[in-house]
Amino acid sequence: MGKIIALANQKGGVGKTTTTINLAASLATLEKNVLVVDADPQANASSGLGVNIQEVECSLYECIVNKSDVRDAIYTTDIERLDIIPSHIDLVGAEIEMLNMENRENIIKETLEPIRKEYDFILIDCSPSLGLITVNALTAADSIIIPVQCEYFALEGITKLLSTIKIVKKRLNPQLEIEGFLLTMYDQRLRLANQIYDEVKRHFQELVFKTVIQRNVKLSESPSHGLPVILYDADSTGAKNHLALAKEIINKNS
């Protein structure tokens, strides 16, 4: 049965989509069957994995609003074993359309149920907000990865996310666990980055991944080529970091 992991943090620019794309590609490289669900209307995970958004006929939006068959929304990528359900700008309006739906917090969970056992991991890239679609993702997920940027306001906002997780756990998904806090955009030369690292570690202890995602030029460049970094430059620090993260997650879940 596939493990569903949501990547969420309502603070934008923390490396959530970058992590989703590259973690998914690394898991697939390690011979796991992986599905990325792009639940962000900006659709960056979709374009970052080479999907032409203009040509997508069935996306997560159609599955949520029109109850389209989820299999019609699955697209293959350039990486073997890695599929994606793309997003669409229409997803912005989906939250309003969902308001009158029955069981509205469970729609993504119900959408993924028929295909869950076909994948080892399903990664949901959430939008930087705590709206209904993110709540849906947390209700569908077994666990959540929280990317934390090694910058001054990193821990601001985590409190809000943690209280949302607590509410979802209490009311909608008692099984929801924190898979881990992932430190991103780390630059070991900066004293601040090391201070943030120590602070996150002190707060959340064993919930912090051993792997840290370092700042890396190749990692920033790869999405503009529609490729995960492992295809763009397999020897780069970004590729090695995400491979290490994938191994850490596999070991944790084996």
mmCIF file of C-alpha atoms in Angstrom:
data_model
loop_
_atom_site.group_PDB
_atom_site.id
_atom_site.type_symbol
_atom_site.label_atom_id
_atom_site.label_comp_id
_atom_site.label_asym_id
_atom_site.label_seq_id
_atom_site.Cartn_x
_atom_site.Cartn_y
_atom_site.Cartn_z
ATOM 1 C CA MET A 1 0.000 0.000 0.000
ATOM 2 C CA GLY A 2 1.493 3.336 -1.055
ATOM 3 C CA LYS A 3 2.478 5.800 1.615
ATOM 4 C CA ILE A 4 1.011 9.248 1.043
ATOM 5 C CA ILE A 5 3.269 12.102 2.139
ATOM 6 C CA ALA A 6 2.171 15.743 1.951
ATOM 7 C CA LEU A 7 4.819 18.463 1.665
ATOM 8 C CA ALA A 8 3.426 21.533 3.318
ATOM 9 C CA ASN A 9 4.357 24.873 4.814
ATOM 10 C CA GLN A 10 2.108 27.898 4.340
ATOM 11 C CA LYS A 11 5.215 30.076 4.149
ATOM 12 C CA GLY A 12 6.138 30.443 0.466
ATOM 13 C CA GLY A 13 9.638 30.069 -0.945
ATOM 14 C CA VAL A 14 10.879 27.402 1.453
ATOM 15 C CA GLY A 15 11.736 24.876 -1.252
ATOM 16 C CA LYS A 16 8.564 22.794 -1.023
ATOM 17 C CA THR A 17 8.091 22.200 -4.752
ATOM 18 C CA THR A 18 11.821 21.754 -5.361
ATOM 19 C CA THR A 19 11.852 19.083 -2.651
ATOM 20 C CA THR A 20 8.750 17.354 -4.027
ATOM 21 C CA ILE A 21 10.147 17.126 -7.569
ATOM 22 C CA ASN A 22 13.624 16.007 -6.565
ATOM 23 C CA LEU A 23 12.624 13.668 -3.766
ATOM 24 C CA ALA A 24 10.149 11.985 -6.136
ATOM 25 C CA ALA A 25 12.805 11.619 -8.847
ATOM 26 C CA SER A 26 15.307 10.228 -6.327
ATOM 27 C CA LEU A 27 12.796 7.690 -4.971
ATOM 28 C CA ALA A 28 12.047 6.592 -8.554
ATOM 29 C CA THR A 29 15.785 6.280 -9.254
ATOM 30 C CA LEU A 30 15.957 3.976 -6.223
ATOM 31 C CA GLU A 31 13.337 1.792 -7.968
ATOM 32 C CA LYS A 32 10.252 2.902 -6.086
ATOM 33 C CA ASN A 33 7.008 3.604 -7.956
ATOM 34 C CA VAL A 34 6.176 7.220 -7.253
ATOM 35 C CA LEU A 35 3.255 9.530 -7.976
ATOM 36 C CA VAL A 36 3.453 13.293 -7.520
ATOM 37 C CA VAL A 37 0.138 15.052 -6.918
ATOM 38 C CA ASP A 38 0.432 18.746 -7.730
ATOM 39 C CA ALA A 39 -2.047 20.434 -5.392
ATOM 40 C CA ASP A 40 -0.710 23.938 -5.969
ATOM 41 C CA PRO A 41 -2.539 26.150 -8.539
ATOM 42 C CA GLN A 42 0.832 27.589 -9.599
ATOM 43 C CA ALA A 43 1.541 24.125 -11.084
ATOM 44 C CA ASN A 44 5.297 24.462 -10.618
ATOM 45 C CA ALA A 45 5.761 20.779 -9.794
ATOM 46 C CA SER A 46 3.997 19.918 -13.062
ATOM 47 C CA SER A 47 6.178 22.145 -15.242
ATOM 48 C CA GLY A 48 9.273 21.180 -13.231
ATOM 49 C CA LEU A 49 8.665 17.570 -14.248
ATOM 50 C CA GLY A 50 8.281 18.485 -17.908
ATOM 51 C CA VAL A 51 4.476 18.611 -18.175
ATOM 52 C CA ASN A 52 3.170 21.188 -20.641
ATOM 53 C CA ILE A 53 0.368 22.747 -18.601
ATOM 54 C CA GLN A 54 -1.336 24.111 -21.749
ATOM 55 C CA GLU A 55 -1.803 20.593 -23.113
ATOM 56 C CA VAL A 56 -3.204 19.015 -19.961
ATOM 57 C CA GLU A 57 -6.806 17.926 -20.496
ATOM 58 C CA CYS A 58 -7.420 16.313 -17.132
ATOM 59 C CA SER A 59 -5.771 17.632 -13.969
ATOM 60 C CA LEU A 60 -6.370 17.429 -10.223
ATOM 61 C CA TYR A 61 -9.012 20.145 -10.699
ATOM 62 C CA GLU A 62 -11.145 17.882 -12.919
ATOM 63 C CA CYS A 63 -10.826 15.034 -10.412
ATOM 64 C CA ILE A 64 -11.970 17.270 -7.553
ATOM 65 C CA VAL A 65 -14.713 19.300 -9.224
ATOM 66 C CA ASN A 66 -16.000 17.059 -12.030
ATOM 67 C CA LYS A 67 -15.190 13.751 -10.311
ATOM 68 C CA SER A 68 -13.215 12.707 -13.408
ATOM 69 C CA ASP A 69 -11.535 9.298 -13.319
ATOM 70 C CA VAL A 70 -8.191 9.748 -11.550
ATOM 71 C CA ARG A 71 -6.467 7.524 -14.137
ATOM 72 C CA ASP A 72 -7.251 10.078 -16.836
ATOM 73 C CA ALA A 73 -5.261 12.641 -14.851
ATOM 74 C CA ILE A 74 -2.059 10.577 -14.509
ATOM 75 C CA TYR A 75 0.788 11.604 -16.815
ATOM 76 C CA THR A 76 4.144 9.886 -17.173
ATOM 77 C CA THR A 77 7.415 11.807 -16.860
ATOM 78 C CA ASP A 78 10.891 11.397 -18.350
ATOM 79 C CA ILE A 79 11.837 9.323 -15.335
ATOM 80 C CA GLU A 80 10.864 5.691 -15.280
ATOM 81 C CA ARG A 81 8.522 4.812 -12.374
ATOM 82 C CA LEU A 82 7.601 8.488 -11.819
ATOM 83 C CA ASP A 83 4.086 9.708 -12.682
ATOM 84 C CA ILE A 84 2.293 12.959 -11.935
ATOM 85 C CA ILE A 85 -1.237 14.261 -11.530
ATOM 86 C CA PRO A 86 -0.733 17.855 -12.732
ATOM 87 C CA SER A 87 -2.311 20.995 -11.401
ATOM 88 C CA HIS A 88 -4.038 23.822 -13.209
ATOM 89 C CA ILE A 89 -4.642 27.514 -12.483
ATOM 90 C CA ASP A 90 -8.371 26.624 -12.199
ATOM 91 C CA LEU A 91 -7.508 24.975 -8.891
ATOM 92 C CA VAL A 92 -7.637 28.482 -7.380
ATOM 93 C CA GLY A 93 -11.412 28.418 -7.809
ATOM 94 C CA ALA A 94 -11.804 24.803 -6.713
ATOM 95 C CA GLU A 95 -11.847 25.734 -3.024
ATOM 96 C CA ILE A 96 -14.979 27.831 -3.547
ATOM 97 C CA GLU A 97 -16.633 25.117 -5.654
ATOM 98 C CA MET A 98 -15.833 22.553 -2.953
ATOM 99 C CA LEU A 99 -17.599 24.503 -0.219
ATOM 100 C CA ASN A 100 -21.003 23.020 -1.064
ATOM 101 C CA MET A 101 -19.718 19.497 -1.631
ATOM 102 C CA GLU A 102 -20.500 16.717 0.790
ATOM 103 C CA ASN A 103 -17.546 15.387 2.769
ATOM 104 C CA ARG A 104 -15.473 18.161 1.262
ATOM 105 C CA GLU A 105 -12.342 17.556 3.365
ATOM 106 C CA ASN A 106 -12.018 13.997 2.031
ATOM 107 C CA ILE A 107 -12.185 14.611 -1.715
ATOM 108 C CA ILE A 108 -8.459 14.170 -2.446
ATOM 109 C CA LYS A 109 -8.331 11.102 -0.195
ATOM 110 C CA GLU A 110 -11.226 9.511 -2.107
ATOM 111 C CA THR A 111 -9.628 10.503 -5.442
ATOM 112 C CA LEU A 112 -6.360 8.719 -4.617
ATOM 113 C CA GLU A 113 -7.849 5.626 -2.984
ATOM 114 C CA PRO A 114 -8.310 3.550 -6.215
ATOM 115 C CA ILE A 115 -4.656 3.958 -7.289
ATOM 116 C CA ARG A 116 -2.953 3.970 -3.927
ATOM 117 C CA LYS A 117 -1.713 0.395 -4.047
ATOM 118 C CA GLU A 118 -0.040 0.939 -7.437
ATOM 119 C CA TYR A 119 2.618 3.219 -5.933
ATOM 120 C CA ASP A 120 5.192 2.919 -3.163
ATOM 121 C CA PHE A 121 5.050 6.645 -2.440
ATOM 122 C CA ILE A 122 2.556 9.366 -3.326
ATOM 123 C CA LEU A 123 3.897 12.884 -2.704
ATOM 124 C CA ILE A 124 1.437 15.781 -2.545
ATOM 125 C CA ASP A 125 2.894 19.224 -3.237
ATOM 126 C CA CYS A 126 0.683 21.638 -1.276
ATOM 127 C CA SER A 127 0.174 25.305 -2.042
ATOM 128 C CA PRO A 128 1.624 27.895 0.356
ATOM 129 C CA SER A 129 -1.678 28.410 2.167
ATOM 130 C CA LEU A 130 -3.743 26.550 4.720
ATOM 131 C CA GLY A 131 -6.917 26.512 2.629
ATOM 132 C CA LEU A 132 -9.333 23.683 1.928
ATOM 133 C CA ILE A 133 -7.089 21.962 -0.638
ATOM 134 C CA THR A 134 -4.178 21.813 1.802
ATOM 135 C CA VAL A 135 -6.556 20.479 4.472
ATOM 136 C CA ASN A 136 -7.642 17.865 1.895
ATOM 137 C CA ALA A 137 -4.006 16.908 1.309
ATOM 138 C CA LEU A 138 -3.395 16.541 5.060
ATOM 139 C CA THR A 139 -6.557 14.459 5.411
ATOM 140 C CA ALA A 140 -5.378 12.150 2.612
ATOM 141 C CA ALA A 141 -1.798 11.878 3.873
ATOM 142 C CA ASP A 142 -0.197 9.354 6.209
ATOM 143 C CA SER A 143 2.517 11.840 7.075
ATOM 144 C CA ILE A 144 3.837 15.296 6.338
ATOM 145 C CA ILE A 145 7.264 16.643 5.450
ATOM 146 C CA ILE A 146 7.755 20.256 6.551
ATOM 147 C CA PRO A 147 10.497 22.065 4.618
ATOM 148 C CA VAL A 148 12.114 24.802 6.719
ATOM 149 C CA GLN A 149 14.276 27.424 5.072
ATOM 150 C CA CYS A 150 17.500 28.256 6.911
ATOM 151 C CA GLU A 151 16.623 31.917 7.215
ATOM 152 C CA TYR A 152 15.686 34.392 9.898
ATOM 153 C CA PHE A 153 11.891 33.954 9.906
ATOM 154 C CA ALA A 154 12.053 30.184 9.420
ATOM 155 C CA LEU A 155 10.260 29.223 12.608
ATOM 156 C CA GLU A 156 7.561 31.854 12.202
ATOM 157 C CA GLY A 157 4.562 30.180 10.657
ATOM 158 C CA ILE A 158 5.564 26.682 11.745
ATOM 159 C CA THR A 159 3.443 27.198 14.870
ATOM 160 C CA LYS A 160 0.428 27.945 12.682
ATOM 161 C CA LEU A 161 1.065 24.872 10.530
ATOM 162 C CA LEU A 162 1.477 22.680 13.608
ATOM 163 C CA SER A 163 -1.845 23.856 15.019
ATOM 164 C CA THR A 164 -3.515 23.093 11.650
ATOM 165 C CA ILE A 165 -1.955 19.603 11.722
ATOM 166 C CA LYS A 166 -3.277 19.161 15.268
ATOM 167 C CA ILE A 167 -6.828 20.119 14.201
ATOM 168 C CA VAL A 168 -6.712 17.824 11.129
ATOM 169 C CA LYS A 169 -5.397 14.985 13.306
ATOM 170 C CA LYS A 170 -8.113 15.500 15.890
ATOM 171 C CA ARG A 171 -11.068 15.903 13.537
ATOM 172 C CA LEU A 172 -10.251 14.351 10.166
ATOM 173 C CA ASN A 173 -7.169 12.139 10.123
ATOM 174 C CA PRO A 174 -6.058 10.640 13.455
ATOM 175 C CA GLN A 175 -3.279 8.683 11.665
ATOM 176 C CA LEU A 176 -1.449 11.801 10.428
ATOM 177 C CA GLU A 177 2.180 11.861 11.582
ATOM 178 C CA ILE A 178 5.067 14.249 10.979
ATOM 179 C CA GLU A 179 7.505 12.466 8.686
ATOM 180 C CA GLY A 180 10.098 15.091 9.436
ATOM 181 C CA PHE A 181 11.309 18.688 9.294
ATOM 182 C CA LEU A 182 13.621 19.215 6.353
ATOM 183 C CA LEU A 183 16.138 22.054 6.416
ATOM 184 C CA THR A 184 16.453 23.614 2.965
ATOM 185 C CA MET A 185 18.624 26.295 1.332
ATOM 186 C CA TYR A 186 21.334 25.624 3.890
ATOM 187 C CA ASP A 187 24.629 27.476 3.536
ATOM 188 C CA GLN A 188 27.122 26.222 6.086
ATOM 189 C CA ARG A 189 29.256 29.353 5.692
ATOM 190 C CA LEU A 190 26.530 31.471 7.247
ATOM 191 C CA ARG A 191 26.392 31.645 10.994
ATOM 192 C CA LEU A 192 22.647 32.323 10.798
ATOM 193 C CA ALA A 193 22.034 29.071 8.877
ATOM 194 C CA ASN A 194 23.824 27.128 11.605
ATOM 195 C CA GLN A 195 21.865 28.921 14.313
ATOM 196 C CA ILE A 196 18.549 28.076 12.593
ATOM 197 C CA TYR A 197 19.679 24.462 12.202
ATOM 198 C CA ASP A 198 20.506 24.224 15.923
ATOM 199 C CA GLU A 199 17.245 25.878 16.897
ATOM 200 C CA VAL A 200 15.074 23.575 14.750
ATOM 201 C CA LYS A 201 17.028 20.577 16.062
ATOM 202 C CA ARG A 202 16.534 21.732 19.660
ATOM 203 C CA HIS A 203 12.775 22.201 19.157
ATOM 204 C CA PHE A 204 11.956 19.106 17.165
ATOM 205 C CA GLN A 205 14.839 16.714 17.965
ATOM 206 C CA GLU A 206 14.501 13.341 16.240
ATOM 207 C CA LEU A 207 11.791 14.718 13.938
ATOM 208 C CA VAL A 208 14.466 16.619 11.979
ATOM 209 C CA PHE A 209 15.877 14.759 8.964
ATOM 210 C CA LYS A 210 19.603 14.047 9.119
ATOM 211 C CA THR A 211 19.818 15.130 5.486
ATOM 212 C CA VAL A 212 20.039 18.859 4.883
ATOM 213 C CA ILE A 213 19.346 20.391 1.446
ATOM 214 C CA GLN A 214 22.157 22.801 0.669
ATOM 215 C CA ARG A 215 21.975 25.881 -1.514
ATOM 216 C CA ASN A 216 22.956 24.765 -4.995
ATOM 217 C CA VAL A 217 22.985 26.511 -8.386
ATOM 218 C CA LYS A 218 22.132 23.364 -10.363
ATOM 219 C CA LEU A 219 19.147 22.786 -8.105
ATOM 220 C CA SER A 220 17.833 26.277 -8.900
ATOM 221 C CA GLU A 221 18.463 25.907 -12.642
ATOM 222 C CA SER A 222 16.946 22.475 -13.242
ATOM 223 C CA PRO A 223 13.191 23.401 -13.065
ATOM 224 C CA SER A 224 13.577 25.890 -15.933
ATOM 225 C CA HIS A 225 14.663 22.907 -18.074
ATOM 226 C CA GLY A 226 11.643 20.877 -16.935
ATOM 227 C CA LEU A 227 13.975 18.360 -15.286
ATOM 228 C CA PRO A 228 14.653 17.162 -11.771
ATOM 229 C CA VAL A 229 18.245 17.870 -10.748
ATOM 230 C CA ILE A 230 19.188 14.187 -10.897
ATOM 231 C CA LEU A 231 18.619 14.286 -14.693
ATOM 232 C CA TYR A 232 20.037 17.770 -15.087
ATOM 233 C CA ASP A 233 23.290 17.150 -13.211
ATOM 234 C CA ALA A 234 23.539 13.881 -11.283
ATOM 235 C CA ASP A 235 26.856 14.872 -9.686
ATOM 236 C CA SER A 236 25.592 18.145 -8.219
ATOM 237 C CA THR A 237 25.211 18.696 -4.478
ATOM 238 C CA GLY A 238 21.448 19.123 -5.005
ATOM 239 C CA ALA A 239 21.151 15.680 -6.606
ATOM 240 C CA LYS A 240 23.227 14.039 -3.863
ATOM 241 C CA ASN A 241 21.250 15.727 -1.068
ATOM 242 C CA HIS A 242 17.896 14.547 -2.431
ATOM 243 C CA LEU A 243 19.184 11.025 -3.012
ATOM 244 C CA ALA A 244 20.342 10.947 0.611
ATOM 245 C CA LEU A 245 16.897 12.186 1.706
ATOM 246 C CA ALA A 246 15.169 9.498 -0.387
ATOM 247 C CA LYS A 247 17.336 6.806 1.228
ATOM 248 C CA GLU A 248 16.593 8.185 4.684
ATOM 249 C CA ILE A 249 12.834 8.039 3.984
ATOM 250 C CA ILE A 250 13.033 4.519 2.533
ATOM 251 C CA ASN A 251 14.985 3.284 5.588
ATOM 252 C CA LYS A 252 12.543 4.955 7.926
ATOM 253 C CA ASN A 253 9.587 3.268 6.217
ATOM 254 C CA SER A 254 11.011 -0.185 5.570
#
